[in-house]
Amino acid sequence: MSSQPHFMARVRAEFARSEQDKSCHFFPLPADGPLPPMLYAYCGFGILPGEAEALDGPAGMPCLQCLMAAALSDTTA
């Protein structure tokens, strides 16, 4: 399995509607081509452009499902 590029983000405070929004999610990025109009985290959580706060590292509560999927995407077979 090849490494999947991804980034960490959470919903900016003014757009957060729930505790899940405040979680740090991992979003896979397309290997090539433009970004889609909505990005979906490994767990299925969607985020719109302009609503994301990109993170340099995990901040707050990480989404466990995203964390595990991102870790598995970085392994090689």
N, CA, C and O atoms as a GROMACS GRO file, in nm:
protein
  308
    1MET      N    1   0.086  -0.117   0.000
    1MET     CA    2   0.000   0.000   0.000
    1MET      C    3   0.090   0.123   0.000
    1MET      O    4   0.188   0.128   0.074
    2SER      N    5   0.057   0.222  -0.081
    2SER     CA    6   0.137   0.344  -0.085
    2SER      C    7   0.083   0.445   0.015
    2SER      O    8  -0.033   0.439   0.056
    3SER      N    9   0.168   0.538   0.052
    3SER     CA   10   0.130   0.640   0.148
    3SER      C   11   0.028   0.737   0.086
    3SER      O   12   0.049   0.786  -0.025
    4GLN      N   13  -0.079   0.763   0.156
    4GLN     CA   14  -0.184   0.856   0.111
    4GLN      C   15  -0.156   0.993   0.171
    4GLN      O   16  -0.147   1.005   0.293
    5PRO      N   17  -0.141   1.098   0.088
    5PRO     CA   18  -0.123   1.231   0.147
    5PRO      C   19  -0.250   1.274   0.219
    5PRO      O   20  -0.361   1.252   0.170
    6HIS      N   21  -0.233   1.334   0.335
    6HIS     CA   22  -0.348   1.383   0.410
    6HIS      C   23  -0.307   1.504   0.494
    6HIS      O   24  -0.188   1.532   0.511
    7PHE      N   25  -0.406   1.575   0.545
    7PHE     CA   26  -0.378   1.685   0.636
    7PHE      C   27  -0.476   1.678   0.752
    7PHE      O   28  -0.581   1.615   0.743
    8MET      N   29  -0.439   1.745   0.861
    8MET     CA   30  -0.521   1.748   0.981
    8MET      C   31  -0.592   1.882   0.989
    8MET      O   32  -0.532   1.987   0.961
    9ALA      N   33  -0.717   1.879   1.026
    9ALA     CA   34  -0.794   2.003   1.040
    9ALA      C   35  -0.912   1.980   1.132
    9ALA      O   36  -0.949   1.867   1.164
   10ARG      N   37  -0.968   2.089   1.174
   10ARG     CA   38  -1.095   2.086   1.248
   10ARG      C   39  -1.174   2.207   1.201
   10ARG      O   40  -1.120   2.298   1.139
   11VAL      N   41  -1.300   2.207   1.232
   11VAL     CA   42  -1.388   2.318   1.194
   11VAL      C   43  -1.350   2.439   1.280
   11VAL      O   44  -1.331   2.428   1.401
   12ARG      N   45  -1.341   2.555   1.215
   12ARG     CA   46  -1.314   2.678   1.289
   12ARG      C   47  -1.425   2.701   1.391
   12ARG      O   48  -1.540   2.666   1.367
   13ALA      N   49  -1.390   2.759   1.503
   13ALA     CA   50  -1.483   2.774   1.617
   13ALA      C   51  -1.617   2.835   1.578
   13ALA      O   52  -1.720   2.791   1.628
   14GLU      N   53  -1.616   2.934   1.491
   14GLU     CA   54  -1.743   3.000   1.457
   14GLU      C   55  -1.836   2.912   1.373
   14GLU      O   56  -1.954   2.945   1.358
   15PHE      N   57  -1.785   2.802   1.319
   15PHE     CA   58  -1.867   2.711   1.240
   15PHE      C   59  -1.899   2.579   1.313
   15PHE      O   60  -1.978   2.499   1.264
   16ALA      N   61  -1.839   2.557   1.430
   16ALA     CA   62  -1.859   2.432   1.503
   16ALA      C   63  -2.002   2.422   1.554
   16ALA      O   64  -2.054   2.515   1.617
   17ARG      N   65  -2.065   2.310   1.526
   17ARG     CA   66  -2.202   2.284   1.570
   17ARG      C   67  -2.208   2.177   1.678
   17ARG      O   68  -2.309   2.164   1.748
   18SER      N   69  -2.100   2.100   1.691
   18SER     CA   70  -2.102   1.989   1.787
   18SER      C   71  -1.960   1.961   1.835
   18SER      O   72  -1.864   2.020   1.786
   19GLU      N   73  -1.949   1.871   1.930
   19GLU     CA   74  -1.817   1.830   1.979
   19GLU      C   75  -1.737   1.760   1.870
   19GLU      O   76  -1.615   1.772   1.865
   20GLN      N   77  -1.805   1.686   1.782
   20GLN     CA   78  -1.734   1.619   1.672
   20GLN      C   79  -1.667   1.722   1.582
   20GLN      O   80  -1.556   1.697   1.533
   21ASP      N   81  -1.730   1.835   1.560
   21ASP     CA   82  -1.670   1.940   1.479
   21ASP      C   83  -1.539   1.990   1.539
   21ASP      O   84  -1.447   2.027   1.467
   22LYS      N   85  -1.531   1.990   1.672
   22LYS     CA   86  -1.412   2.039   1.740
   22LYS      C   87  -1.299   1.936   1.740
   22LYS      O   88  -1.187   1.968   1.778
   23SER      N   89  -1.328   1.815   1.698
   23SER     CA   90  -1.226   1.710   1.694
   23SER      C   91  -1.129   1.734   1.579
   23SER      O   92  -1.164   1.797   1.479
   24CYS      N   93  -1.009   1.684   1.596
   24CYS     CA   94  -0.908   1.688   1.492
   24CYS      C   95  -0.932   1.571   1.397
   24CYS      O   96  -0.923   1.455   1.438
   25HIS      N   97  -0.962   1.601   1.272
   25HIS     CA   98  -0.988   1.499   1.172
   25HIS      C   99  -0.874   1.493   1.070
   25HIS      O  100  -0.804   1.592   1.049
   26PHE      N  101  -0.857   1.378   1.008
   26PHE     CA  102  -0.755   1.358   0.906
   26PHE      C  103  -0.825   1.346   0.770
   26PHE      O  104  -0.912   1.262   0.752
   27PHE      N  105  -0.786   1.432   0.677
   27PHE     CA  106  -0.849   1.440   0.546
   27PHE      C  107  -0.752   1.391   0.439
   27PHE      O  108  -0.646   1.452   0.421
   28PRO      N  109  -0.785   1.283   0.368
   28PRO     CA  110  -0.699   1.240   0.258
   28PRO      C  111  -0.708   1.341   0.144
   28PRO      O  112  -0.816   1.394   0.115
   29LEU      N  113  -0.597   1.365   0.081
   29LEU     CA  114  -0.592   1.458  -0.032
   29LEU      C  115  -0.581   1.381  -0.162
   29LEU      O  116  -0.522   1.273  -0.165
   30PRO      N  117  -0.636   1.436  -0.269
   30PRO     CA  118  -0.620   1.369  -0.399
   30PRO      C  119  -0.472   1.368  -0.437
   30PRO      O  120  -0.401   1.467  -0.415
   31ALA      N  121  -0.425   1.258  -0.494
   31ALA     CA  122  -0.285   1.246  -0.534
   31ALA      C  123  -0.251   1.346  -0.644
   31ALA      O  124  -0.139   1.397  -0.649
   32ASP      N  125  -0.346   1.373  -0.731
   32ASP     CA  126  -0.325   1.471  -0.837
   32ASP      C  127  -0.458   1.538  -0.870
   32ASP      O  128  -0.565   1.485  -0.839
   33GLY      N  129  -0.450   1.651  -0.932
   33GLY     CA  130  -0.572   1.723  -0.968
   33GLY      C  131  -0.615   1.820  -0.861
   33GLY      O  132  -0.553   1.829  -0.755
   34PRO      N  133  -0.722   1.895  -0.889
   34PRO     CA  134  -0.769   1.997  -0.795
   34PRO      C  135  -0.839   1.935  -0.673
   34PRO      O  136  -0.878   1.819  -0.674
   35LEU      N  137  -0.852   2.016  -0.570
   35LEU     CA  138  -0.926   1.974  -0.452
   35LEU      C  139  -1.075   1.971  -0.486
   35LEU      O  140  -1.123   2.057  -0.559
   36PRO      N  141  -1.148   1.874  -0.432
   36PRO     CA  142  -1.293   1.870  -0.454
   36PRO      C  143  -1.361   1.983  -0.377
   36PRO      O  144  -1.299   2.043  -0.289
   37PRO      N  145  -1.487   2.014  -0.409
   37PRO     CA  146  -1.558   2.122  -0.340
   37PRO      C  147  -1.580   2.095  -0.191
   37PRO      O  148  -1.595   2.189  -0.112
   38MET      N  149  -1.582   1.970  -0.151
   38MET     CA  150  -1.594   1.934  -0.010
   38MET      C  151  -1.496   1.822   0.017
   38MET      O  152  -1.486   1.727  -0.060
   39LEU      N  153  -1.422   1.834   0.128
   39LEU     CA  154  -1.330   1.728   0.166
   39LEU      C  155  -1.396   1.640   0.272
   39LEU      O  156  -1.467   1.690   0.360
   40TYR      N  157  -1.372   1.511   0.262
   40TYR     CA  158  -1.426   1.416   0.359
   40TYR      C  159  -1.311   1.349   0.433
   40TYR      O  160  -1.216   1.299   0.372
   41ALA      N  161  -1.323   1.349   0.566
   41ALA     CA  162  -1.223   1.285   0.651
   41ALA      C  163  -1.235   1.133   0.637
   41ALA      O  164  -1.333   1.082   0.582
   42TYR      N  165  -1.135   1.062   0.686
   42TYR     CA  166  -1.138   0.916   0.681
   42TYR      C  167  -1.263   0.860   0.748
   42TYR      O  168  -1.312   0.754   0.709
   43CYS      N  169  -1.317   0.931   0.849
   43CYS     CA  170  -1.436   0.884   0.920
   43CYS      C  171  -1.566   0.919   0.847
   43CYS      O  172  -1.673   0.874   0.887
   44GLY      N  173  -1.556   1.000   0.740
   44GLY     CA  174  -1.675   1.041   0.666
   44GLY      C  175  -1.720   1.183   0.698
   44GLY      O  176  -1.811   1.235   0.633
   45PHE      N  177  -1.658   1.247   0.795
   45PHE     CA  178  -1.692   1.384   0.832
   45PHE      C  179  -1.654   1.478   0.718
   45PHE      O  180  -1.541   1.473   0.670
   46GLY      N  181  -1.746   1.563   0.673
   46GLY     CA  182  -1.722   1.654   0.562
   46GLY      C  183  -1.695   1.796   0.608
   46GLY      O  184  -1.749   1.840   0.710
   47ILE      N  185  -1.612   1.866   0.533
   47ILE     CA  186  -1.580   2.005   0.566
   47ILE      C  187  -1.576   2.087   0.437
   47ILE      O  188  -1.525   2.042   0.334
   48LEU      N  189  -1.632   2.208   0.445
   48LEU     CA  190  -1.636   2.298   0.330
   48LEU      C  191  -1.514   2.391   0.330
   48LEU      O  192  -1.459   2.421   0.436
   49PRO      N  193  -1.472   2.435   0.212
   49PRO     CA  194  -1.362   2.532   0.206
   49PRO      C  195  -1.396   2.656   0.290
   49PRO      O  196  -1.511   2.700   0.291
   50GLY      N  197  -1.298   2.710   0.357
   50GLY     CA  198  -1.319   2.830   0.439
   50GLY      C  199  -1.367   2.800   0.579
   50GLY      O  200  -1.365   2.890   0.664
   51GLU      N  201  -1.411   2.679   0.607
   51GLU     CA  202  -1.457   2.643   0.741
   51GLU      C  203  -1.352   2.566   0.819
   51GLU      O  204  -1.371   2.538   0.938
   52ALA      N  205  -1.242   2.533   0.754
   52ALA     CA  206  -1.140   2.449   0.817
   52ALA      C  207  -1.031   2.532   0.884
   52ALA      O  208  -0.993   2.639   0.836
   53GLU      N  209  -0.983   2.480   0.994
   53GLU     CA  210  -0.864   2.532   1.061
   53GLU      C  211  -0.758   2.424   1.044
   53GLU      O  212  -0.763   2.321   1.112
   54ALA      N  213  -0.662   2.447   0.955
   54ALA     CA  214  -0.555   2.349   0.933
   54ALA      C  215  -0.467   2.344   1.058
   54ALA      O  216  -0.440   2.446   1.120
   55LEU      N  217  -0.422   2.225   1.093
   55LEU     CA  218  -0.342   2.203   1.212
   55LEU      C  219  -0.205   2.146   1.176
   55LEU      O  220  -0.194   2.064   1.085
   56ASP      N  221  -0.101   2.190   1.246
   56ASP     CA  222   0.034   2.136   1.227
   56ASP      C  223   0.048   1.999   1.294
   56ASP      O  224   0.135   1.920   1.258
   57GLY      N  225  -0.036   1.973   1.391
   57GLY     CA  226  -0.035   1.847   1.465
   57GLY      C  227  -0.168   1.831   1.534
   57GLY      O  228  -0.250   1.923   1.533
   58PRO      N  229  -0.191   1.715   1.593
   58PRO     CA  230  -0.318   1.694   1.662
   58PRO      C  231  -0.341   1.801   1.769
   58PRO      O  232  -0.250   1.834   1.846
   59ALA      N  233  -0.461   1.855   1.773
   59ALA     CA  234  -0.499   1.955   1.872
   59ALA      C  235  -0.638   1.919   1.922
   59ALA      O  236  -0.726   1.886   1.844
   60GLY      N  237  -0.656   1.927   2.051
   60GLY     CA  238  -0.784   1.888   2.107
   60GLY      C  239  -0.800   1.737   2.099
   60GLY      O  240  -0.702   1.662   2.102
   61MET      N  241  -0.923   1.693   2.088
   61MET     CA  242  -0.953   1.551   2.082
   61MET      C  243  -0.941   1.500   1.940
   61MET      O  244  -1.013   1.546   1.851
   62PRO      N  245  -0.849   1.405   1.915
   62PRO     CA  246  -0.842   1.349   1.780
   62PRO      C  247  -0.957   1.252   1.756
   62PRO      O  248  -1.002   1.184   1.849
   63CYS      N  249  -1.005   1.246   1.634
   63CYS     CA  250  -1.106   1.149   1.595
   63CYS      C  251  -1.034   1.014   1.585
   63CYS      O  252  -0.945   0.997   1.502
   64LEU      N  253  -1.072   0.920   1.668
   64LEU     CA  254  -1.002   0.791   1.674
   64LEU      C  255  -1.011   0.716   1.541
   64LEU      O  256  -0.912   0.657   1.497
   65GLN      N  257  -1.126   0.718   1.477
   65GLN     CA  258  -1.142   0.650   1.348
   65GLN      C  259  -1.048   0.711   1.243
   65GLN      O  260  -0.984   0.637   1.167
   66CYS      N  261  -1.038   0.843   1.239
   66CYS     CA  262  -0.946   0.909   1.146
   66CYS      C  263  -0.801   0.878   1.180
   66CYS      O  264  -0.720   0.850   1.091
   67LEU      N  265  -0.769   0.882   1.308
   67LEU     CA  266  -0.632   0.857   1.352
   67LEU      C  267  -0.585   0.719   1.309
   67LEU      O  268  -0.473   0.704   1.259
   68MET      N  269  -0.668   0.619   1.329
   68MET     CA  270  -0.631   0.482   1.291
   68MET      C  271  -0.620   0.469   1.139
   68MET      O  272  -0.526   0.406   1.090
   69ALA      N  273  -0.712   0.526   1.065
   69ALA     CA  274  -0.710   0.515   0.919
   69ALA      C  275  -0.588   0.588   0.862
   69ALA      O  276  -0.524   0.538   0.769
   70ALA      N  277  -0.555   0.705   0.917
   70ALA     CA  278  -0.438   0.781   0.869
   70ALA      C  279  -0.310   0.703   0.899
   70ALA      O  280  -0.219   0.700   0.817
   71ALA      N  281  -0.303   0.641   1.016
   71ALA     CA  282  -0.184   0.564   1.052
   71ALA      C  283  -0.169   0.444   0.958
   71ALA      O  284  -0.058   0.413   0.914
   72LEU      N  285  -0.278   0.377   0.928
   72LEU     CA  286  -0.273   0.262   0.838
   72LEU      C  287  -0.238   0.304   0.695
   72LEU      O  288  -0.176   0.226   0.622
   73SER      N  289  -0.277   0.425   0.654
   73SER     CA  290  -0.245   0.469   0.518
   73SER      C  291  -0.097   0.500   0.502
   73SER      O  292  -0.046   0.504   0.390
   74ASP      N  293  -0.027   0.520   0.614
   74ASP     CA  294   0.117   0.550   0.609
   74ASP      C  295   0.204   0.426   0.614
   74ASP      O  296   0.326   0.436   0.604
   75THR      N  297   0.144   0.309   0.629
   75THR     CA  298   0.222   0.186   0.634
   75THR      C  299   0.244   0.134   0.492
   75THR      O  300   0.165   0.160   0.402
   76THR      N  301   0.349   0.061   0.475
   76THR     CA  302   0.374   0.000   0.345
   76THR      C  303   0.366  -0.150   0.358
   76THR      O  304   0.403  -0.207   0.461
   77ALA      N  305   0.317  -0.213   0.254
   77ALA     CA  306   0.304  -0.359   0.256
   77ALA      C  307   0.420  -0.424   0.185
   77ALA      O  308   0.426  -0.547   0.176
   0.00000   0.00000   0.00000
